[in-house]
PDB file of C-alpha atoms in Angstrom:
ATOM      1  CA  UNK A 132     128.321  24.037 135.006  1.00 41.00           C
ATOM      2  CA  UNK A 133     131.040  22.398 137.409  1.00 41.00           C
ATOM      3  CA  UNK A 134     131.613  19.765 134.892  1.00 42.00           C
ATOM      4  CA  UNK A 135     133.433  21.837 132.714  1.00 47.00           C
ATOM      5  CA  UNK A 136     136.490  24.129 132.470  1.00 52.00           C
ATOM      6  CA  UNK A 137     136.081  27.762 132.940  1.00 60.00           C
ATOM      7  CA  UNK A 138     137.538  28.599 130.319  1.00 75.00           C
ATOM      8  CA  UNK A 139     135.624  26.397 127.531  1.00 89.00           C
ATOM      9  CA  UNK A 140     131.862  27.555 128.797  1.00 89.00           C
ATOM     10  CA  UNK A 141     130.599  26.517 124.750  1.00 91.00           C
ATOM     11  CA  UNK A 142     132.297  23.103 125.661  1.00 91.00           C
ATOM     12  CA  UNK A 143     128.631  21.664 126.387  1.00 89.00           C
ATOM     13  CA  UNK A 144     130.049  18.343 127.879  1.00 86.00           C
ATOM     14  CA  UNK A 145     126.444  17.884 129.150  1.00 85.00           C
ATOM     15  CA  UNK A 146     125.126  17.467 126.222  1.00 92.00           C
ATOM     16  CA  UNK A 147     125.008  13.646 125.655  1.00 93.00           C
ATOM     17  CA  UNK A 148     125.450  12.308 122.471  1.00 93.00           C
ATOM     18  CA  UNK A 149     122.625   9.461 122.671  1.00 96.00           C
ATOM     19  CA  UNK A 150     120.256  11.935 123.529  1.00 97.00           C
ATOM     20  CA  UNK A 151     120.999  14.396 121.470  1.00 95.00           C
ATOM     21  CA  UNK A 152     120.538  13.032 117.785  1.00 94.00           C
ATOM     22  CA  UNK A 153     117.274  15.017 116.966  1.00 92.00           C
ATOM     23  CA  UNK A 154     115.062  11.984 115.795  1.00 95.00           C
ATOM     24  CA  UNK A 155     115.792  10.198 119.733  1.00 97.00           C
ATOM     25  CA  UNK A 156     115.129  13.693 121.220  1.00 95.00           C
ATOM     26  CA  UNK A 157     111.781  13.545 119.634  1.00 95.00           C
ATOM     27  CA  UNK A 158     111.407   9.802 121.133  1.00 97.00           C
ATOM     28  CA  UNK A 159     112.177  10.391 124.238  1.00 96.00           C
ATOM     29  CA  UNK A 160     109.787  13.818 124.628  1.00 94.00           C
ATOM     30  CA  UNK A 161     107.203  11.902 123.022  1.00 95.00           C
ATOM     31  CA  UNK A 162     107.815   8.645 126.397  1.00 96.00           C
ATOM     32  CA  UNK A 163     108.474  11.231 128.951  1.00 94.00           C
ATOM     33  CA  UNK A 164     105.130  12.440 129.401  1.00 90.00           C
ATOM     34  CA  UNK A 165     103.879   8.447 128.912  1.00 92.00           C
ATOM     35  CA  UNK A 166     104.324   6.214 132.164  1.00 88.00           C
ATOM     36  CA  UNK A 167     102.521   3.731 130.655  1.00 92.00           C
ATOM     37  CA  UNK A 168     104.341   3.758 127.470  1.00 96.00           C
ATOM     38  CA  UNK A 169     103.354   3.751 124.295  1.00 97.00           C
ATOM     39  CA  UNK A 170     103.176   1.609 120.991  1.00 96.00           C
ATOM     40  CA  UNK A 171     105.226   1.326 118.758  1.00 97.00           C
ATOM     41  CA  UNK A 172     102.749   2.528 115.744  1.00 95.00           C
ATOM     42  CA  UNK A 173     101.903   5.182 117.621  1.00 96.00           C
ATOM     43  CA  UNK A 174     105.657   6.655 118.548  1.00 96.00           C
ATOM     44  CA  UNK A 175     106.615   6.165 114.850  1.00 96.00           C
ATOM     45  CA  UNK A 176     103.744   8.191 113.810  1.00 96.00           C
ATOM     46  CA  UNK A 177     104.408  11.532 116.678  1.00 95.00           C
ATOM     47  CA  UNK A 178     107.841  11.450 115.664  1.00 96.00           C
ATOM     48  CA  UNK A 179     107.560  10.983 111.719  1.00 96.00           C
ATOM     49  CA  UNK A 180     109.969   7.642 111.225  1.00 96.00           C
ATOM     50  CA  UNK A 181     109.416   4.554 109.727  1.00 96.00           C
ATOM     51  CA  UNK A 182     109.568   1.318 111.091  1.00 96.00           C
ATOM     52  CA  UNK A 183     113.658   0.756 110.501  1.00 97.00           C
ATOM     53  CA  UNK A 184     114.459   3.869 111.516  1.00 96.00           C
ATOM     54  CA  UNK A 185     112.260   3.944 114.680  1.00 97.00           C
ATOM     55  CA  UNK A 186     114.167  -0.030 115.511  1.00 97.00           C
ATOM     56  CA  UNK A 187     117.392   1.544 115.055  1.00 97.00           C
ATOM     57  CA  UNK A 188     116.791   4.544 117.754  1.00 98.00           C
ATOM     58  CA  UNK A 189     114.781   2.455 120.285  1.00 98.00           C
ATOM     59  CA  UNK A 190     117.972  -0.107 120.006  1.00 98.00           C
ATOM     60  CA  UNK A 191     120.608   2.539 120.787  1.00 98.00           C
ATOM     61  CA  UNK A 192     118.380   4.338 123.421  1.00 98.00           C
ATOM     62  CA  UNK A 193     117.500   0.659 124.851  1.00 98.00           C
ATOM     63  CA  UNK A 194     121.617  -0.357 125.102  1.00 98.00           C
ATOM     64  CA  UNK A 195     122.333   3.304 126.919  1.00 98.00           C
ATOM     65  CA  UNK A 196     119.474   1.950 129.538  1.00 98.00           C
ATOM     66  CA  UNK A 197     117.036   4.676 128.452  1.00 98.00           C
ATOM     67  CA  UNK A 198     113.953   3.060 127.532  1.00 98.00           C
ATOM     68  CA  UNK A 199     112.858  -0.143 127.522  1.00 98.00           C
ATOM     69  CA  UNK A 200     110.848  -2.595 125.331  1.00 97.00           C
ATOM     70  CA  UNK A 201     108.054  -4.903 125.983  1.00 96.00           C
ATOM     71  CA  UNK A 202     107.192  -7.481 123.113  1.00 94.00           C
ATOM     72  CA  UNK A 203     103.244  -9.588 123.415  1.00 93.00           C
ATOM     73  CA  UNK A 204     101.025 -10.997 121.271  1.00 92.00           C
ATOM     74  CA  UNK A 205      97.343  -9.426 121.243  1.00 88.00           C
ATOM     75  CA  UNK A 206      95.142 -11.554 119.580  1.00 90.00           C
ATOM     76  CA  UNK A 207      98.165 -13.593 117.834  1.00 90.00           C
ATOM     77  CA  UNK A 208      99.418  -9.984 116.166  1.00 90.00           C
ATOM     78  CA  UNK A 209     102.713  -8.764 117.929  1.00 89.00           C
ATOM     79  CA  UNK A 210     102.922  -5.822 119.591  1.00 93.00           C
ATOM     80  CA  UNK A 211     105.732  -4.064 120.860  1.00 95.00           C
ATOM     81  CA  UNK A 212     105.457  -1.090 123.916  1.00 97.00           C
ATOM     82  CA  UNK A 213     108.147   1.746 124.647  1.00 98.00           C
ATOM     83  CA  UNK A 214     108.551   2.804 127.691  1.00 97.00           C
ATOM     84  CA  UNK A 215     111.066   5.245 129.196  1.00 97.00           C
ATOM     85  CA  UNK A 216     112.942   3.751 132.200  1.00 97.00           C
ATOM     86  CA  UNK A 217     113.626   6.087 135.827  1.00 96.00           C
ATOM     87  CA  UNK A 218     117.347   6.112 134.390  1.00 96.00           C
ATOM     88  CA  UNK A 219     116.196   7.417 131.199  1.00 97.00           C
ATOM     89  CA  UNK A 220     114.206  10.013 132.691  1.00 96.00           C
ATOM     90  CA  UNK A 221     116.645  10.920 134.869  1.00 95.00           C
ATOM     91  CA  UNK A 222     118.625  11.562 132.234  1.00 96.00           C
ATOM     92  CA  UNK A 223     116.759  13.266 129.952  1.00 96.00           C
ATOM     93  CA  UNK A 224     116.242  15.957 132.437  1.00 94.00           C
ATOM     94  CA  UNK A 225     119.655  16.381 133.219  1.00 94.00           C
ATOM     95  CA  UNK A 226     120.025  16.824 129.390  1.00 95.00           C
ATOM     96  CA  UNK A 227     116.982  19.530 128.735  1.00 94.00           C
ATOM     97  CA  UNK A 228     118.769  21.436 131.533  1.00 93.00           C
ATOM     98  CA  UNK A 229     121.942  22.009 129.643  1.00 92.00           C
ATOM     99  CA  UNK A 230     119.903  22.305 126.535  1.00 93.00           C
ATOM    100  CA  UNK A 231     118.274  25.283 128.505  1.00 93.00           C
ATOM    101  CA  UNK A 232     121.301  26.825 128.814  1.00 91.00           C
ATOM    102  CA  UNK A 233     122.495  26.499 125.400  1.00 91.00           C
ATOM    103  CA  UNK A 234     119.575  28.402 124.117  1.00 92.00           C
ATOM    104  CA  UNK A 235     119.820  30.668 126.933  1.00 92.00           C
ATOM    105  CA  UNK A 236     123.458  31.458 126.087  1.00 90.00           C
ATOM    106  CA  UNK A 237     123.180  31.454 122.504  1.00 90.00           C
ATOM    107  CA  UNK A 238     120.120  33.687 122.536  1.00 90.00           C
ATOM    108  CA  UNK A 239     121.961  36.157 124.383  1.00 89.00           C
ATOM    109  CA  UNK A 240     124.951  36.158 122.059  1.00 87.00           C
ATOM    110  CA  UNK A 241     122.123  37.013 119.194  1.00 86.00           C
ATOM    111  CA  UNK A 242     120.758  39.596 120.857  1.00 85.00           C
ATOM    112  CA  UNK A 243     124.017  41.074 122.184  1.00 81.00           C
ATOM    113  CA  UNK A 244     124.712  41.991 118.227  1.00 65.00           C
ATOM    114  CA  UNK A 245     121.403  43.175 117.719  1.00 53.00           C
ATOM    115  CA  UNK A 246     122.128  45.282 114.627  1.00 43.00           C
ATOM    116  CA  UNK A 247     122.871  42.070 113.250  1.00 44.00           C
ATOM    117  CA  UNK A 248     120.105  40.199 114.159  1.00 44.00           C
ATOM    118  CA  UNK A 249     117.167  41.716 112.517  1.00 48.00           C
ATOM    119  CA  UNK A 250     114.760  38.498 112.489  1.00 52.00           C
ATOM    120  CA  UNK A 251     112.553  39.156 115.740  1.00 48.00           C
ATOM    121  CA  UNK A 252     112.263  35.489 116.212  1.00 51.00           C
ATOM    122  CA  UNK A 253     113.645  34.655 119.626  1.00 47.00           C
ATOM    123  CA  UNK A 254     111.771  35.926 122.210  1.00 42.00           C
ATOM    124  CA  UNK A 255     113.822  34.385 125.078  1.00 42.00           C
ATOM    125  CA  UNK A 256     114.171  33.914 127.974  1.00 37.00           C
TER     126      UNK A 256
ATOM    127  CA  UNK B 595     105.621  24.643 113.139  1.00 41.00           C
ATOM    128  CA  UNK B 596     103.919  24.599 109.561  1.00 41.00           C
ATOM    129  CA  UNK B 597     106.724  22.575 107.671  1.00 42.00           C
ATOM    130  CA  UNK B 598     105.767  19.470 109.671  1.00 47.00           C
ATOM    131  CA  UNK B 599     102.864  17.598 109.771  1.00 52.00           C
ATOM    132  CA  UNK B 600     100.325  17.899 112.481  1.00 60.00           C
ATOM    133  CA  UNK B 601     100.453  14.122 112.888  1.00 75.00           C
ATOM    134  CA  UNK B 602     104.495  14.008 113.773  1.00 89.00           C
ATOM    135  CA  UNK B 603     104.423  16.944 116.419  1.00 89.00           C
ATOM    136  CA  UNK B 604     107.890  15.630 117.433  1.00 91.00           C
ATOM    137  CA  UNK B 605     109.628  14.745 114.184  1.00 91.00           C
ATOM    138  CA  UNK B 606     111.547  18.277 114.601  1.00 89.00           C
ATOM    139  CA  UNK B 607     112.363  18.757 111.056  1.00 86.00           C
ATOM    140  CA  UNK B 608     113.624  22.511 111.507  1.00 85.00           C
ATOM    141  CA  UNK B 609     116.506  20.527 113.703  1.00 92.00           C
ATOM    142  CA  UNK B 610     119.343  21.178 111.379  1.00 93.00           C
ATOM    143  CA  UNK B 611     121.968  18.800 111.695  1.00 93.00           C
ATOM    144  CA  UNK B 612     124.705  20.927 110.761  1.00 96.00           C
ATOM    145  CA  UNK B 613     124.131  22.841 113.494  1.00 97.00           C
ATOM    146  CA  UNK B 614     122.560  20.730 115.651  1.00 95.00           C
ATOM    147  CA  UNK B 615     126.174  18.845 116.316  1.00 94.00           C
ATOM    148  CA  UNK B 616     127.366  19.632 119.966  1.00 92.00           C
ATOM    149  CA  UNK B 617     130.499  21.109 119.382  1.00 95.00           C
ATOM    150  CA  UNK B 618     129.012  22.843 115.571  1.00 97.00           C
ATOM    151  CA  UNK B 619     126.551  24.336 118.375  1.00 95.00           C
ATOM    152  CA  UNK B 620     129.691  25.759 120.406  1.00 95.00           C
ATOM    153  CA  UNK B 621     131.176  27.390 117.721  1.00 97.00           C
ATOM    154  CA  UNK B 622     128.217  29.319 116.388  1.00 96.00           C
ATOM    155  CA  UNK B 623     127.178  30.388 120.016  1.00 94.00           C
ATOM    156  CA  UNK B 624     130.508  31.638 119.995  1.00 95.00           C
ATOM    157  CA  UNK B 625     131.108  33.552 116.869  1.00 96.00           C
ATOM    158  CA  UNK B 626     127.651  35.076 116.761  1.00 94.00           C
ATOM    159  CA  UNK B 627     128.095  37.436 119.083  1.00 90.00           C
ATOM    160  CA  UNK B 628     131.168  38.484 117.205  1.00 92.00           C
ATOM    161  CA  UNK B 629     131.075  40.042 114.059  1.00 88.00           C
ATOM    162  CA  UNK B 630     134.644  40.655 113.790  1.00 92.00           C
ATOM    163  CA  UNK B 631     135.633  36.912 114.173  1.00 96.00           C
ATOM    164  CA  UNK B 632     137.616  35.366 116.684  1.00 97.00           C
ATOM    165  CA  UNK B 633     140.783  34.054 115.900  1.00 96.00           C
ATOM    166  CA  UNK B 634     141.198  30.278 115.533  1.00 97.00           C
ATOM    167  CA  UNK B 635     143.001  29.522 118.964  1.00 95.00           C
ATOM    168  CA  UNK B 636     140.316  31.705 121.221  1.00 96.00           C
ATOM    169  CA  UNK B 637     137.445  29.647 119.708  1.00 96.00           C
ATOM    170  CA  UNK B 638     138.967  26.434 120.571  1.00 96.00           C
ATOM    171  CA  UNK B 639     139.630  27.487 123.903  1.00 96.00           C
ATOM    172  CA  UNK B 640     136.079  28.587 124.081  1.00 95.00           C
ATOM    173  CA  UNK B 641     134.967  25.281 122.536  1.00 96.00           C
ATOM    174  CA  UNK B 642     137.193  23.030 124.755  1.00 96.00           C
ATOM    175  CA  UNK B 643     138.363  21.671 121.187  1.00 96.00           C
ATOM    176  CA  UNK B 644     141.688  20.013 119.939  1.00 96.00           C
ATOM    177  CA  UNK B 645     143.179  21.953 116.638  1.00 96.00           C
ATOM    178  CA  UNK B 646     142.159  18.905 114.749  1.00 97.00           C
ATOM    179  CA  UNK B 647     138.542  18.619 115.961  1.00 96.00           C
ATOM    180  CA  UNK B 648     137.521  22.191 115.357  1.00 97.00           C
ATOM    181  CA  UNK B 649     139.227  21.994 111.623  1.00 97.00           C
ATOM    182  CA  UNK B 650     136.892  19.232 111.153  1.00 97.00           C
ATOM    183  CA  UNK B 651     133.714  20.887 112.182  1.00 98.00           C
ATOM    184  CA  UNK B 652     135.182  24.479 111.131  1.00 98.00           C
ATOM    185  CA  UNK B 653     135.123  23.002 107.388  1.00 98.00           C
ATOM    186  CA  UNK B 654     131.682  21.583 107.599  1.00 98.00           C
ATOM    187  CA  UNK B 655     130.359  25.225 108.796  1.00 98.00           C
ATOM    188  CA  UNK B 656     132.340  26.721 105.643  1.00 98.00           C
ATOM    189  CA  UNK B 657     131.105  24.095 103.458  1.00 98.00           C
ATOM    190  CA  UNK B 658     127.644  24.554 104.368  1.00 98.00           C
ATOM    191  CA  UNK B 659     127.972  28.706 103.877  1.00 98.00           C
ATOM    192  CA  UNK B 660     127.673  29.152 107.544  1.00 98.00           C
ATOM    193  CA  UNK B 661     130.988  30.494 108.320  1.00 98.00           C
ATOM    194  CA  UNK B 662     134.102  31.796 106.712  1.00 98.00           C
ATOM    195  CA  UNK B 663     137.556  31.595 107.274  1.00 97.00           C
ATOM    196  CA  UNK B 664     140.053  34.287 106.289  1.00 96.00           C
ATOM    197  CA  UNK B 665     144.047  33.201 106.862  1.00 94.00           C
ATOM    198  CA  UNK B 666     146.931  35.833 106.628  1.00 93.00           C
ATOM    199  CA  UNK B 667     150.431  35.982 108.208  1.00 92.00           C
ATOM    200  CA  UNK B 668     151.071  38.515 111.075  1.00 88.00           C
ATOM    201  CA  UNK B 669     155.001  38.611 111.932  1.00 90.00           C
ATOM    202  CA  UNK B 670     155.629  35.797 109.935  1.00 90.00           C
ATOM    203  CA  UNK B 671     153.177  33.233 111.773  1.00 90.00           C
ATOM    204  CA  UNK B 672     149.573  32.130 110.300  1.00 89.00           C
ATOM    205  CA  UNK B 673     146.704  33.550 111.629  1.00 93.00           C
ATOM    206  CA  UNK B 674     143.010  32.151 111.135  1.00 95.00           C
ATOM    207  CA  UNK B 675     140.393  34.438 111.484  1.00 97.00           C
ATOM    208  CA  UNK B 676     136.554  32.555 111.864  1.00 98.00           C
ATOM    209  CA  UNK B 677     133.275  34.449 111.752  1.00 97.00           C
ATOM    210  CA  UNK B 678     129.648  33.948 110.438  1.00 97.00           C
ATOM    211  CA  UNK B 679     128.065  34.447 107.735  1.00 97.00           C
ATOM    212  CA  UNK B 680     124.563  36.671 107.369  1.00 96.00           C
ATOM    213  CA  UNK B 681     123.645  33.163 105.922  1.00 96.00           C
ATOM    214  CA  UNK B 682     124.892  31.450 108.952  1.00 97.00           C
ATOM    215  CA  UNK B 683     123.421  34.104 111.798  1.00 96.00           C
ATOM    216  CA  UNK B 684     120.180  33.241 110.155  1.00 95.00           C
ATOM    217  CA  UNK B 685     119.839  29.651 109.931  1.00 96.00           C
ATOM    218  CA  UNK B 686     121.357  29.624 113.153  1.00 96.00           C
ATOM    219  CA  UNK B 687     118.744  31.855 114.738  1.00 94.00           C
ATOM    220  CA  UNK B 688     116.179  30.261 112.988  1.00 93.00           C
ATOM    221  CA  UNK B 689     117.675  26.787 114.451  1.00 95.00           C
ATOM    222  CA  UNK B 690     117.535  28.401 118.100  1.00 94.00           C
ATOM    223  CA  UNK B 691     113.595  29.084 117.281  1.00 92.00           C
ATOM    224  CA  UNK B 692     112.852  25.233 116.826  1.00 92.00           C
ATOM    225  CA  UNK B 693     115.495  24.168 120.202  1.00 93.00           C
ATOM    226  CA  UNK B 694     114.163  26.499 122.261  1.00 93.00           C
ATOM    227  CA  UNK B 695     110.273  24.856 121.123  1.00 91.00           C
ATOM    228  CA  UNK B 696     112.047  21.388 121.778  1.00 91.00           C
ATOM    229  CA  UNK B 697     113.093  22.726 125.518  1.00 92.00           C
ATOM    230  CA  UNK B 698     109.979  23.588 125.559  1.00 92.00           C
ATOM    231  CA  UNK B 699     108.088  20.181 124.911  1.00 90.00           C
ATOM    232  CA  UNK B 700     109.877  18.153 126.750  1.00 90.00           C
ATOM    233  CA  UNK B 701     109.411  20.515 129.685  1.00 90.00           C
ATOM    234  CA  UNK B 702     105.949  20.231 129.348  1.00 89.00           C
ATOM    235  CA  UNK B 703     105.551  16.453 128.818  1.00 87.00           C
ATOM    236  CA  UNK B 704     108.067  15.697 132.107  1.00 86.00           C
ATOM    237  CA  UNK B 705     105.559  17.958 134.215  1.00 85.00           C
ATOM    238  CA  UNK B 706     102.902  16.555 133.368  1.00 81.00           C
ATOM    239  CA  UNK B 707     104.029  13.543 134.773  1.00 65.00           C
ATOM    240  CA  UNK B 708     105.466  15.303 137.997  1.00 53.00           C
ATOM    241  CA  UNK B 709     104.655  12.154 140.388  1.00 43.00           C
ATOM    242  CA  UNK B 710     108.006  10.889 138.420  1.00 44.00           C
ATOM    243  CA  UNK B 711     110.026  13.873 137.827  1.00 44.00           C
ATOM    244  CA  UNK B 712     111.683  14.636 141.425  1.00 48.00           C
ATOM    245  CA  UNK B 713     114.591  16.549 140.528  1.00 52.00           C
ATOM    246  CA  UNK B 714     112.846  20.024 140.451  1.00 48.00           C
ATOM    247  CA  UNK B 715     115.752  20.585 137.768  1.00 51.00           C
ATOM    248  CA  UNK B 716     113.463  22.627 135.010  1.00 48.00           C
ATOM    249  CA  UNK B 717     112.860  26.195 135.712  1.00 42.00           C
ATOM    250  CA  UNK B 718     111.201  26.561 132.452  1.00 42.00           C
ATOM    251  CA  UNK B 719     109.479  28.194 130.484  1.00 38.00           C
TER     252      UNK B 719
END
């Protein structure tokens, strides 16, 4: 990766921090497939939060310009929709690409001690 | 993945977050390939770490049983010596398991969507 030194490959500078933390990983998979968007009931439930911690990840990912929120009324109950934005998904793919790598590498370093490793449970790549 | 359930595909339990910290993530990709250990200043060269950083993050691995540290004098000056544990090799490998099924998701969900996904960055999987 040209980002980072040649001599610090496990440096992973790719890997960004807001997208990273595993519960806004899992919020961001679950919009990425979703043009549309989804509710809010509905990403809380895929990705096994509650309610506060759902607002709390939506409001970081929403101030890094990742997704973005759309607040109505339908028939006088409020309803909010997620949606990921280009940047976000622009992002995000940048991300799974180093995050490809790091299993990549770290596979390899498993498997490169095999006597070591006697799980059988990668099967990479 | 049977500890979750079916209704939170993306809640990605199995995402340990002692390991699943960037740099924690460098350090085991680096030591698990050698069961010998590395000495303290290769690994933060191979991290891209300050000394102070990688003491940090070296004592949360120790304090979770996932490496160890052994320190002795050669010519006079202090020498730390890092490596993982068996415990360590396993709940990392086990880790790897659940990334490499997150990789794998969010693959998935941005091609299904490929109208909006012109980067052509994901080889996978």
């Amino acid at each position: 990766m040209a980002s980072e030194p040649r001599d610090a490959p496990f440096s992973y500078e790719g890997l960004d921090r807001v997208i990273h933390e595993k519960a806004r990983l899992g919020v961001l998979t679950s919009l990425i497939s979703q043009p549309k968007g989804l509710a809010f009931g509905d990403l809380k439930q895929l990705c096994g939060l509650t309610d506060g911690n759902l607002s709390r990840h939506l409001q970081v990912l929403q101030e890094a310009g990742l997704v973005e929120l759309e607040k109505r009324f339908v028939r006088n109950k409020p309803l909010t929709t997620c949606r990921i934005t280009a940047e976000g998904r622009r992002r995000f793919i940048d991300y799974l690409s180093i995050l490809e790598q790091v299993v990549r590498d770290a596979s390899k370093a498993a498997k490169s001690n095999r006597a070591l490793d006697p799980s059988g449970k990668l099967q990479l790549i």
